Structure formats: structure tokens, C-alpha cells
PDB file of C-alpha atoms and ligand atoms in Angstrom:
ATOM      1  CA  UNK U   1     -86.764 185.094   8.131  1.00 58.00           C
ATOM      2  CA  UNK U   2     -84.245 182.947   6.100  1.00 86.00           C
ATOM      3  CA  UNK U   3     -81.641 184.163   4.649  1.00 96.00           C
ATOM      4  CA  UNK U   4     -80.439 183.344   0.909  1.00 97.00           C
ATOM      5  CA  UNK U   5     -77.056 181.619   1.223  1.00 98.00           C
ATOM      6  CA  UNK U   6     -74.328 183.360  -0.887  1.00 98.00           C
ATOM      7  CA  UNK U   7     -71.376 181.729  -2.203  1.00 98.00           C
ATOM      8  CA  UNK U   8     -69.137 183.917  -3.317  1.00 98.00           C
ATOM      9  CA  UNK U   9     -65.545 183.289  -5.448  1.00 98.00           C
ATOM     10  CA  UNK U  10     -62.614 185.546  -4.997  1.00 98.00           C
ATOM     11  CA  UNK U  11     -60.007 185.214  -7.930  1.00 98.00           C
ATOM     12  CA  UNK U  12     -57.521 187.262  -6.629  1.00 98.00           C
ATOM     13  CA  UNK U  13     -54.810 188.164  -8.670  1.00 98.00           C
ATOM     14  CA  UNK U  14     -55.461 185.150 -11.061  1.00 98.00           C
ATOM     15  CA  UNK U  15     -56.656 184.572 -14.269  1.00 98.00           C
ATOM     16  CA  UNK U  16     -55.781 186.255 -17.795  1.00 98.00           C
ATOM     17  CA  UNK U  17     -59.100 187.637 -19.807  1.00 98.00           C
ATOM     18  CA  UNK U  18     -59.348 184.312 -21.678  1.00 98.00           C
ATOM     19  CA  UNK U  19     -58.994 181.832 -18.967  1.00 98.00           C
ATOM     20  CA  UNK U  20     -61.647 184.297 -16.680  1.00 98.00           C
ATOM     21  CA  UNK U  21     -64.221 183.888 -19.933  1.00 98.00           C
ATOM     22  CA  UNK U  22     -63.123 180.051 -19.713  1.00 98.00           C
ATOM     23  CA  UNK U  23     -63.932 180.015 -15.896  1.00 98.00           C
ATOM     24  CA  UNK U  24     -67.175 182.046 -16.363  1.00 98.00           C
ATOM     25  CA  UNK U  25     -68.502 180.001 -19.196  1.00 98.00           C
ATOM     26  CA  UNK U  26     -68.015 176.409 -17.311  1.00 98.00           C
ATOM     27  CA  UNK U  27     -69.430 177.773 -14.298  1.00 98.00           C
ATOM     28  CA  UNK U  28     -72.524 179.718 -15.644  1.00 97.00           C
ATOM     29  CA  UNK U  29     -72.773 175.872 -17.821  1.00 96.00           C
ATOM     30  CA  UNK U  30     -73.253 173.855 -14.407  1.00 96.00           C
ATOM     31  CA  UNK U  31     -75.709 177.008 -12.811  1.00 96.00           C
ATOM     32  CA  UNK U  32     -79.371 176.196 -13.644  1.00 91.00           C
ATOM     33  CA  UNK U  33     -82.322 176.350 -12.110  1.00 90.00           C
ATOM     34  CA  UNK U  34     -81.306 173.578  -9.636  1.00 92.00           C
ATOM     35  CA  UNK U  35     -79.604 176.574  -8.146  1.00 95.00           C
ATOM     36  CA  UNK U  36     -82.245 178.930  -7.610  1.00 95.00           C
ATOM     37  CA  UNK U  37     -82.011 178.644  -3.616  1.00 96.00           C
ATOM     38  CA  UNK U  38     -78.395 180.368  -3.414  1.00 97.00           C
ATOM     39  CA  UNK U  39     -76.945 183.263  -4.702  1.00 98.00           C
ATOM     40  CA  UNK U  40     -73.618 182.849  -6.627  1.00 98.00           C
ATOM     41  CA  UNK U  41     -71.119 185.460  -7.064  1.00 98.00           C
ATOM     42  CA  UNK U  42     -67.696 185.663  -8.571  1.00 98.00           C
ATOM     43  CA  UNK U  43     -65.249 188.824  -8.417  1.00 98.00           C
ATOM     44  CA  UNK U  44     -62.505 188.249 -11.056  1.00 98.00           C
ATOM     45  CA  UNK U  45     -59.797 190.974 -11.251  1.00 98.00           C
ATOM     46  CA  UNK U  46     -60.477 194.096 -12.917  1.00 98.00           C
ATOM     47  CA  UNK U  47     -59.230 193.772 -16.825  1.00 98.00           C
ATOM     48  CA  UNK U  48     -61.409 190.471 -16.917  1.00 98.00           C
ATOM     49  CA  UNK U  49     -64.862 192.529 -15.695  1.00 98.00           C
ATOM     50  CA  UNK U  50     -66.103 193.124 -18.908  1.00 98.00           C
ATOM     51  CA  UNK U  51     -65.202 189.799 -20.411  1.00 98.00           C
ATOM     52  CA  UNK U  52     -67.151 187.995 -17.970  1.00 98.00           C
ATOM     53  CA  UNK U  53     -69.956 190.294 -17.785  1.00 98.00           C
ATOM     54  CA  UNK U  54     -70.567 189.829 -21.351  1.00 98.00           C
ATOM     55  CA  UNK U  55     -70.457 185.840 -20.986  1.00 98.00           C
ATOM     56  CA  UNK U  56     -72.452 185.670 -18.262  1.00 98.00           C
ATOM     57  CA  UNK U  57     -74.624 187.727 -19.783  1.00 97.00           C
ATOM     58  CA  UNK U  58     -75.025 186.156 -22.813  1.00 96.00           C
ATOM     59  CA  UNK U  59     -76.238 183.182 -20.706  1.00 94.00           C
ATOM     60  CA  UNK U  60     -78.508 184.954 -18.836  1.00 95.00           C
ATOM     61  CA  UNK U  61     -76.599 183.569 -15.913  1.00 96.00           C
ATOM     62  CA  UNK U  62     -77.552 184.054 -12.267  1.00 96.00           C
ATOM     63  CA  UNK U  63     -74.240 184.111 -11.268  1.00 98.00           C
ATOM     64  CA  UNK U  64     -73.287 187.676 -10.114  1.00 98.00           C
ATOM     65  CA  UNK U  65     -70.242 189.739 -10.762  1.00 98.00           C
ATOM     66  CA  UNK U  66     -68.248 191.968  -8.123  1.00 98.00           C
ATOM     67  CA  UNK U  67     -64.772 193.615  -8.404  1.00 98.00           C
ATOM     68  CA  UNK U  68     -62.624 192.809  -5.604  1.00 98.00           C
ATOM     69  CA  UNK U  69     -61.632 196.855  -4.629  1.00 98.00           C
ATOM     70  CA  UNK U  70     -62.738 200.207  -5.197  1.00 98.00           C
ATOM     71  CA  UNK U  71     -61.668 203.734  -4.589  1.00 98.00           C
ATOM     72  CA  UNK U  72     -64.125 205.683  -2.817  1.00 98.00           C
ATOM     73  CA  UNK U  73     -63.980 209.091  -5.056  1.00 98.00           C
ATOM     74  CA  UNK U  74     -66.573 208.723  -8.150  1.00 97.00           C
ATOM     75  CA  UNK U  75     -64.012 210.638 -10.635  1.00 98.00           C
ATOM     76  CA  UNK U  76     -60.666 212.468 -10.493  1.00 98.00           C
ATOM     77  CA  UNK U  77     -56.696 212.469 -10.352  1.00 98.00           C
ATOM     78  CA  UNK U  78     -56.332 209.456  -8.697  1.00 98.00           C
ATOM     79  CA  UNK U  79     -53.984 207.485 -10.716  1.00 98.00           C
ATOM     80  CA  UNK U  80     -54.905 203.670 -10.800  1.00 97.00           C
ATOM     81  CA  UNK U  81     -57.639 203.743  -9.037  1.00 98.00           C
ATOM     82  CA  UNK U  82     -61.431 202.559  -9.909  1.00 98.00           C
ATOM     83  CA  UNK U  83     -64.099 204.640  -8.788  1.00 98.00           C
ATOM     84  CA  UNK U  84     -67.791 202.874  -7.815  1.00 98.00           C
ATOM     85  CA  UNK U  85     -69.389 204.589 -11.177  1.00 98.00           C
ATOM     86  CA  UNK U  86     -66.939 202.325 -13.067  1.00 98.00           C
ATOM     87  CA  UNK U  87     -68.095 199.054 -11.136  1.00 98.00           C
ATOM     88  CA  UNK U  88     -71.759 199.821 -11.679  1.00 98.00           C
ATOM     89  CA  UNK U  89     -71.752 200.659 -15.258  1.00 98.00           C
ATOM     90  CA  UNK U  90     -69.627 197.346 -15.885  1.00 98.00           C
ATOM     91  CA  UNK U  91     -72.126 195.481 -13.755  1.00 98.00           C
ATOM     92  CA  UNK U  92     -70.678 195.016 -10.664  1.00 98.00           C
ATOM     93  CA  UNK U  93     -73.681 194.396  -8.317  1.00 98.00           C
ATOM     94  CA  UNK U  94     -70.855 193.727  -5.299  1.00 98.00           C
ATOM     95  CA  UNK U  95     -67.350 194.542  -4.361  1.00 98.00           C
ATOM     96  CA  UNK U  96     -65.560 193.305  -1.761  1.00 98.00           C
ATOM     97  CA  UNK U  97     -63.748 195.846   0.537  1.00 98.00           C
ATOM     98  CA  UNK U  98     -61.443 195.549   3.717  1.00 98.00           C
ATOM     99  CA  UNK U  99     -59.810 192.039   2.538  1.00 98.00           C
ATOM    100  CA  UNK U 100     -56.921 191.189   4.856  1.00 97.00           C
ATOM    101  CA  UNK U 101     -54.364 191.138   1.702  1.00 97.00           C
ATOM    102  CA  UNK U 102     -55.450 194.672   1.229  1.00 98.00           C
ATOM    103  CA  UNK U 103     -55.464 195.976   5.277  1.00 98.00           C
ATOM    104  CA  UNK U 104     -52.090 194.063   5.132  1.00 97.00           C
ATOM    105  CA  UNK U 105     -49.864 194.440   1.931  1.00 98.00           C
ATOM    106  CA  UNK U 106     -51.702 197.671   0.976  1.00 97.00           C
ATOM    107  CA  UNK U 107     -51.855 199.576   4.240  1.00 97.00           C
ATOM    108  CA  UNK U 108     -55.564 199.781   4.176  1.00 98.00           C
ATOM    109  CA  UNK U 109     -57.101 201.577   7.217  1.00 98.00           C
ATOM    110  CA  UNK U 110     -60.415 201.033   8.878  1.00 98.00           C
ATOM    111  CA  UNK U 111     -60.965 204.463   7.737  1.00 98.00           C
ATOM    112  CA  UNK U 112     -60.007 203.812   4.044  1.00 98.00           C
ATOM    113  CA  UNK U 113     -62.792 200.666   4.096  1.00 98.00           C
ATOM    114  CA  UNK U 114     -65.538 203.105   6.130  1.00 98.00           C
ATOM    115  CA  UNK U 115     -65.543 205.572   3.639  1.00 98.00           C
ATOM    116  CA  UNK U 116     -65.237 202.519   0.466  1.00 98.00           C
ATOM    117  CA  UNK U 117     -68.432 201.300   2.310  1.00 98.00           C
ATOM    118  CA  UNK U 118     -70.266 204.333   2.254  1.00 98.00           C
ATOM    119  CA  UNK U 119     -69.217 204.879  -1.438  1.00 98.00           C
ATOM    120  CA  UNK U 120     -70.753 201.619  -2.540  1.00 98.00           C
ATOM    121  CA  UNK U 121     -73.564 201.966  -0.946  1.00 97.00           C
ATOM    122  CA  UNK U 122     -74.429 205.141  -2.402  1.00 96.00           C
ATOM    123  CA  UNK U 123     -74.376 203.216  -5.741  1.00 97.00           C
ATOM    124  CA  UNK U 124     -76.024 200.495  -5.272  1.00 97.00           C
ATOM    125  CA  UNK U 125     -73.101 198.569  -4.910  1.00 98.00           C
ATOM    126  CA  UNK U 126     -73.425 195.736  -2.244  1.00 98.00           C
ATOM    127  CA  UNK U 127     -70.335 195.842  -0.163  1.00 98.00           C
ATOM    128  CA  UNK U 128     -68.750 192.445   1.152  1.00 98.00           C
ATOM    129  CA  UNK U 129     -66.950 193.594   3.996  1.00 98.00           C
ATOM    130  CA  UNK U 130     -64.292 191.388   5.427  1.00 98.00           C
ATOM    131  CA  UNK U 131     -63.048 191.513   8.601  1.00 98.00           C
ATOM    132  CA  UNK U 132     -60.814 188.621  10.810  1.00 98.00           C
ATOM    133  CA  UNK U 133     -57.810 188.531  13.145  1.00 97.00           C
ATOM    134  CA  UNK U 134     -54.672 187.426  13.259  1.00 96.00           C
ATOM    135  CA  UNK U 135     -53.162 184.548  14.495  1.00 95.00           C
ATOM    136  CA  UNK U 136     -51.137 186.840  17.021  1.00 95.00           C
ATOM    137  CA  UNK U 137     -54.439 188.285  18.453  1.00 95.00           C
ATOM    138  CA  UNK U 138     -56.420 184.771  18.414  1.00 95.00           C
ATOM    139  CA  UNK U 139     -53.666 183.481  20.620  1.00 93.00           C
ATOM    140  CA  UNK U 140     -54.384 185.982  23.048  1.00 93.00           C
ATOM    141  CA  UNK U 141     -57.994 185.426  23.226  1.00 90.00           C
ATOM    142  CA  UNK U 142     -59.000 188.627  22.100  1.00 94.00           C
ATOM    143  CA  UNK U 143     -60.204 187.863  18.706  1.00 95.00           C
ATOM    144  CA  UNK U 144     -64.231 188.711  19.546  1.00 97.00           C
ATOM    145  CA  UNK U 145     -63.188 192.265  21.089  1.00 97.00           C
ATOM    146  CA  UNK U 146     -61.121 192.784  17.618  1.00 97.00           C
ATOM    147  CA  UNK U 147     -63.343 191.908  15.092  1.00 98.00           C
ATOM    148  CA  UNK U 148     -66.326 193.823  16.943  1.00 98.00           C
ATOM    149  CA  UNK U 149     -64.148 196.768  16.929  1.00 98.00           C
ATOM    150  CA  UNK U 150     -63.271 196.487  13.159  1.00 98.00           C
ATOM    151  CA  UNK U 151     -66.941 196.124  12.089  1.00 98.00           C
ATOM    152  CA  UNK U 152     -67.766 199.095  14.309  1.00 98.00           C
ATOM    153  CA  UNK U 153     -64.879 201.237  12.690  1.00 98.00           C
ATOM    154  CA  UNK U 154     -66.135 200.282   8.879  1.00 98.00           C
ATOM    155  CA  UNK U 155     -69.720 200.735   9.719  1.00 98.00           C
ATOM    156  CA  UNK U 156     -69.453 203.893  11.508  1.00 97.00           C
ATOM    157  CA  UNK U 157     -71.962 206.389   9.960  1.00 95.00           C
ATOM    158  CA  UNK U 158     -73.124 203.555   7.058  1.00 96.00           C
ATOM    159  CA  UNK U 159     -76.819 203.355   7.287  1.00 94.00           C
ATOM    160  CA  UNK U 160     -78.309 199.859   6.344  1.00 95.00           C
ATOM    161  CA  UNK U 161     -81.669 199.472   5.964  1.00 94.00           C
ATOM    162  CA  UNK U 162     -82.517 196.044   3.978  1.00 93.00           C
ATOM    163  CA  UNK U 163     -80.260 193.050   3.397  1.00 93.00           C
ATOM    164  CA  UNK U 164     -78.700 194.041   0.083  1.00 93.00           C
ATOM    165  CA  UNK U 165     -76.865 197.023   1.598  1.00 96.00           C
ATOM    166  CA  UNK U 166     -74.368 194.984   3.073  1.00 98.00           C
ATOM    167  CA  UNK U 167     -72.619 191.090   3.280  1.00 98.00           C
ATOM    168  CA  UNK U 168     -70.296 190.523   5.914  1.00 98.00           C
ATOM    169  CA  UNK U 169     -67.474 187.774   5.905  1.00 98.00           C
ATOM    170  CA  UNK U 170     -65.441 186.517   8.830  1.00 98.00           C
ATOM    171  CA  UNK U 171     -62.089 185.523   7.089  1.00 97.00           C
ATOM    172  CA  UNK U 172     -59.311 184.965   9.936  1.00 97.00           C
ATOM    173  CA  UNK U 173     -55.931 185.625   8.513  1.00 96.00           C
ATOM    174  CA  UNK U 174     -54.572 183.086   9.968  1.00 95.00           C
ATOM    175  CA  UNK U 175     -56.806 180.913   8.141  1.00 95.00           C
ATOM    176  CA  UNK U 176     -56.590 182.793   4.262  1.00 94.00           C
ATOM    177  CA  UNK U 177     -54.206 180.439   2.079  1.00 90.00           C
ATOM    178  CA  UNK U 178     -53.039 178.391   4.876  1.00 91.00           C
ATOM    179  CA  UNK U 179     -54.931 175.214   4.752  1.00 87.00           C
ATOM    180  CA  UNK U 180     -55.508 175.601   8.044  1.00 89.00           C
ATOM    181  CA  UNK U 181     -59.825 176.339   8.530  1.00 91.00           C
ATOM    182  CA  UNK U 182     -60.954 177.900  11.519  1.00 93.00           C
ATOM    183  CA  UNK U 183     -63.144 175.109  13.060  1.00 96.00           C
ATOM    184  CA  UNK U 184     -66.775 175.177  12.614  1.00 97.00           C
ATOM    185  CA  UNK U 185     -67.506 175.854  16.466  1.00 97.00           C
ATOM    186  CA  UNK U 186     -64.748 178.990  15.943  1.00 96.00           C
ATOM    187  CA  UNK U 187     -66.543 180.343  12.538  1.00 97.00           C
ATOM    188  CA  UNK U 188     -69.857 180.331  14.295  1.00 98.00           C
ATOM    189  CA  UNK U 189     -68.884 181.890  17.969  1.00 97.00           C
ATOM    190  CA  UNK U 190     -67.864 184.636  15.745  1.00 98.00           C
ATOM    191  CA  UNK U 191     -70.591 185.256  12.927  1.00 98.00           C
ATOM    192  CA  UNK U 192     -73.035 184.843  15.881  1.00 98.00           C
ATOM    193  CA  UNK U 193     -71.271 187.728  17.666  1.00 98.00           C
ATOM    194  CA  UNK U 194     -71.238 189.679  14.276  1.00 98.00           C
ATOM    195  CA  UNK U 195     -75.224 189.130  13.792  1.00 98.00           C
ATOM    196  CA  UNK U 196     -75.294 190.796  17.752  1.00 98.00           C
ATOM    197  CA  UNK U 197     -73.281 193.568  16.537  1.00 98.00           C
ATOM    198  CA  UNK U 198     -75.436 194.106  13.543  1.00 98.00           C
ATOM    199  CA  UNK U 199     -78.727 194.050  15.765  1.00 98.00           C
ATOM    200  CA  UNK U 200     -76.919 196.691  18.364  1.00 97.00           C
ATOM    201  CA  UNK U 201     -75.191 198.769  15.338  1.00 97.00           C
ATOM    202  CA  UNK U 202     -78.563 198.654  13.466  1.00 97.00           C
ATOM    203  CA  UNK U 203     -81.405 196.825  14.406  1.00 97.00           C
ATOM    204  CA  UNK U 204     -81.639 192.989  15.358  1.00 97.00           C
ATOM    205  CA  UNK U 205     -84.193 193.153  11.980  1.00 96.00           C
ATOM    206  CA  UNK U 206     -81.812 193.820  10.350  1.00 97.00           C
ATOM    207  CA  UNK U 207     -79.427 192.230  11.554  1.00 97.00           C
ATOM    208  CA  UNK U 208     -81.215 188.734  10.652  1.00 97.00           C
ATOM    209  CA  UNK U 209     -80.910 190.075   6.919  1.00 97.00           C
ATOM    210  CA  UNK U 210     -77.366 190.987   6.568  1.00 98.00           C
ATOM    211  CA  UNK U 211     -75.527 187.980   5.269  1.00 98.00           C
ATOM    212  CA  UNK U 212     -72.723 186.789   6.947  1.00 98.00           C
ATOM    213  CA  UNK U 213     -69.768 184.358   5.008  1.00 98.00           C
ATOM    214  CA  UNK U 214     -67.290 182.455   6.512  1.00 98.00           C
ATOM    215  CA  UNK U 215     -63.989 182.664   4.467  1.00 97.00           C
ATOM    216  CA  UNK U 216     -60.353 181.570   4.558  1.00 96.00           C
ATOM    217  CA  UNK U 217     -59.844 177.516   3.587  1.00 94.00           C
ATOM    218  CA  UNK U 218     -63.188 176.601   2.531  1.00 96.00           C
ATOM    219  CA  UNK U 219     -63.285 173.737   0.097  1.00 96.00           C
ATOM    220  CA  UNK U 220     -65.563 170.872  -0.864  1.00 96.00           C
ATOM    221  CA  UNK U 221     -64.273 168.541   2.022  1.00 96.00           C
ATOM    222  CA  UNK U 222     -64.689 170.971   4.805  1.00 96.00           C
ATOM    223  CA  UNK U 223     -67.948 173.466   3.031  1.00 98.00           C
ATOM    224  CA  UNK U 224     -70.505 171.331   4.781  1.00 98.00           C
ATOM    225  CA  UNK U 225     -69.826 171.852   8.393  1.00 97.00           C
ATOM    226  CA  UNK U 226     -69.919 175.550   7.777  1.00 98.00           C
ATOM    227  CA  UNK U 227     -72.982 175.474   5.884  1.00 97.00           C
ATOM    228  CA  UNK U 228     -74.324 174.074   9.026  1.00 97.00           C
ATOM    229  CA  UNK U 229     -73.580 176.303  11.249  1.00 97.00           C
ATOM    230  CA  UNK U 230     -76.495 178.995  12.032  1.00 97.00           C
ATOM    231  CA  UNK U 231     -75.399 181.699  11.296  1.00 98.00           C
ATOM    232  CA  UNK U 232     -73.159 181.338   8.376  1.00 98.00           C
ATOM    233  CA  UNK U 233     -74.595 182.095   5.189  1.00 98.00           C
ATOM    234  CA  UNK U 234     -72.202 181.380   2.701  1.00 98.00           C
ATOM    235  CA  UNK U 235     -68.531 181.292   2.127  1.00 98.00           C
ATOM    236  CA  UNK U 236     -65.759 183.793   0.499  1.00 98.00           C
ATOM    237  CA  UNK U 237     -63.641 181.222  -1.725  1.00 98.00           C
ATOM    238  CA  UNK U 238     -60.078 182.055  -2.637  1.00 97.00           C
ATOM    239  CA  UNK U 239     -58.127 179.370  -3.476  1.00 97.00           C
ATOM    240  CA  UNK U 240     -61.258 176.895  -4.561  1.00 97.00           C
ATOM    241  CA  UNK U 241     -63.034 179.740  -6.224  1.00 98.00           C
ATOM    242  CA  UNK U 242     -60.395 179.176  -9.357  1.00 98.00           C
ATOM    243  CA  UNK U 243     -61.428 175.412 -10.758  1.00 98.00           C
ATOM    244  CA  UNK U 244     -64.967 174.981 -11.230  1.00 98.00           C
ATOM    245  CA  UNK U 245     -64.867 171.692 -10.213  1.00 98.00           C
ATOM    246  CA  UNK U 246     -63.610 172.830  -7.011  1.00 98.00           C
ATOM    247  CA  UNK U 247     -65.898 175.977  -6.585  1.00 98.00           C
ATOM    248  CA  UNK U 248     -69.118 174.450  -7.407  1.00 98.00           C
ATOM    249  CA  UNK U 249     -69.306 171.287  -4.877  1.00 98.00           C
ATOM    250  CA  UNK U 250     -68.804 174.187  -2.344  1.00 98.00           C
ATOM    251  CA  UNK U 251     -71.923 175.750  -4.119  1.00 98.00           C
ATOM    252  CA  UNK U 252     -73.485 172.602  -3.712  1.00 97.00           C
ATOM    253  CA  UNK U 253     -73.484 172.175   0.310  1.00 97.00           C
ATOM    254  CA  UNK U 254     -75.268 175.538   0.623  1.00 97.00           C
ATOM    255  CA  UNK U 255     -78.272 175.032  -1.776  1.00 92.00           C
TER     256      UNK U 255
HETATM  257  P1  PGA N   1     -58.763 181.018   0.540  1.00 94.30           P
HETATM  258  O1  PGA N   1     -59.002 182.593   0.441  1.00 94.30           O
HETATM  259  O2  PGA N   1     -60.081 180.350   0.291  1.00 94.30           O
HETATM  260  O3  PGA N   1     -57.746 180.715  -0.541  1.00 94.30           O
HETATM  261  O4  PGA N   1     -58.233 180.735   1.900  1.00 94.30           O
HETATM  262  C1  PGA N   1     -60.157 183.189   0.961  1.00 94.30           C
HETATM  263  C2  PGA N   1     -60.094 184.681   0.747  1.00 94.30           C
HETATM  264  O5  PGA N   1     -59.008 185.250   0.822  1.00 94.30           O
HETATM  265  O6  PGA N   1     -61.126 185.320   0.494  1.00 94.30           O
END
């Protein structure tokens, strides 16, 4: 089967409400039917979810939106949090969950992402699950045993049973920021060795479903060799994902 390539921009902590609607509107401008072969997403923070919801809407854009974190609970006393309920009702149709900034400045746990999964999931919420080493553990060869490990630990107990329950993306720290890309021959040893952990975790079926993203760098100079590359489906964009003129020549080499 092929898989849809998904191109997916992460904001981050960036962008007020009226330069998100400014973002939105340029990009869902340039997205017509041209781009019917790839799936699009963006995930701005969440005070601008609603603003760009209603622009894309108003469109009748096929770009998605996701939120970039979730709390697992659907309701309760848990101050600042945002519970998957939220995301769905303000059209979130992904979120992304175990992002390195949020394992590392945030303390989140395998655990913590497992059950943010499962919580997703149960809304029909497609989770983008990130997982990647550091530079520390890539120097000591071990990055393949770490990453298997972490997608084990988040999947634990998460059924998936068609291709919209789940996206992975291979973002090595090392690589998030930096200006320094993981080379295509790294990106792919590793998604390839994700896909074999989806078939064993799941079922190789399935596993040639589940989308898997290579993140951390990406940008209209290097997008190409990715989209290449077998079994990369797509890219998480920080950094590029801001300035449509950068995000959208990424777009481009996956179409
Ligand atoms: P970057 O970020 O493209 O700026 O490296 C990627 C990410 O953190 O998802």
C-alpha cells in the first residue's frame, strides 16, 4: 500500500493570535488542489486554536489542525491543563505528544506520553508521537536499542488498528534547533527499524499504514533527500514550519 505523505508544522511557542490567523491564511492561500497527494497539518499553540480553525475553515482548507500537548484526564482539577474533549471540540484532528522539549524541560515520562496516547486515541484524536535520542546516546551507538524501547514504553497497551490511530516521528535531539540534520542514511536506518517495531508491536499490516516523519532540521534545501528515503513519510517542521515561504517548498518535495 502507499502511504499519504504528511507534512506537518510545529509552531512551538510562537506566534500571537493575529500573526497565527496571518500564517494560516497565506498558507491555506498557496494549498489547492495541486496538493491533494499529501496531507498538511499545522499545530499552533493553544490560544491561537480557535483562530485558525475558524480561518481555515472558512476556506474550506485541507490543511489540518493539531495542538501540540494534551493532558490525559477528559475533565477535572487539573490546573492548566487541556483535556482531549477540548482538542476535539476545537477541531483538533491531531496532537502531538512525547516531544523532546516536553520529555526534557517538562519532565515528561514514557508513562505520562503512554497514557496521553491512549487518551487521544479514545477520541479520535490522531496522536503524533515523537520519539529520538540524544546526542550522548548516539555517540555510544545505542540509539536503535533506545528509540525501540521508547516506542515500546508509549505504545504499551495502545491498540492500533488502521493508519489514522497513530503517526510516528523520529526527531533526534541532537538534531531539533541545531542546524545540524541527521543524514538521510541515519533518518532511514531508524524509521525502517520503527516500521519493524510497528509490524512486531502490531502487525506488519499495520505497520505499512502507520506514518512515520522524520523531524529535527528539515528545510527546503535538505526536505528532498528525506522525502526519498522509503520509509519516511513526511516531516515534523519546527523552525521552517513558521514562514510560509519556508514551510511550503518543504510541502512541495513530498507531493
Ligand atoms: P526544528 O524542530 O525543525 O526547528 O528542528 C523540529 C521539532 O522540534 O519538531
Amino acid at each position: 500500500m502507499t502511504r499519504k505523505p504528511l507534512v506537518a508544522g510545529n509552531w512551538k511557542m510562537n506566534k500571537t493570535t493575529a500573526e497565527a490567523t496571518d500564517l494560516a491564511q497565506q498558507l491555506s492561500y498557496r494549498v489547492d488542489q495541486a496538493y491533494e497527494g499529501v496531507d498538511i497539518l499545522v499545530c499552533p499553540p493553544f490560544t491561537d486554536l480557535r483562530s485558525v480553525y475558524v480561518t481555515l475553515d472558512f476556506d474550506k482548507s485541507r490543511i489540518a489542525m493539531g495542538a501540540q500537548n494534551v493532558y490525559f484526564e477528559e475533565s477535572g482539577a487539573y490546573t492548566g491543563e487541556i483535556s482531549p474533549v477540548m482538542l476535539k471540540e476545537i477541531g483538533c484532528s491531531y496532537c502531538i505528544v512525547g516531544h523532546s522539549e516536553r520529555r526534557g524541560l517538562f519532565n515528561e515520562t514514557n508513562d505520562d506520553i503512554n497514557h496521553k496516547v491512549r487518551a487521544l486515541q479514545s477520541h479520535g484524536i490522531t496522536p503524533l508521537l515523537c520519539v529520538g535520542e540524544s546526542l550522548q546516546i548516539r555517540q555510544q551507538r545505542n540509539a536503535l536499542e533506545f528509540i525501540s524501547d521508547e516506542l515500546r514504553a508509549c505504545l504499551l497497551g495502545n491498540p492500533v488498528a488502521a493508519a489514522d490511530d497513530l503517526v510516528v516521528a523520529y526527531e533526534p535531539i541532537w538534531a531539533i534547533g541545531t542546524g545540524h540534520t541527521a543524514t538521510p542514511e541515519q533518518a532511514q536506518d531508524v524509521c525502517g527499524q520503527i516500521r519493524e517495531d510497528l509490524a512486531n508491536i502490531y502487525s506488519p499490516e499495520i505497520a505499512e499504514q502507520v506514518r512515520i516523519l522524520y523531524g529535527g532540521s528539515m528545510n527546503e534545501g535538505n526536505a528532498a533527500l528525506f522525502a526519498a528515503c522509503p520509509d519516511i513519510d513526511g516531516g515534523l517542521i519546527g523552525g521552517a514550519s513558521l514562514d510560509a515561504n519556508k514551510f511550503m517548498p518543504i510541502v512541495d518535495c513530498f507531493r
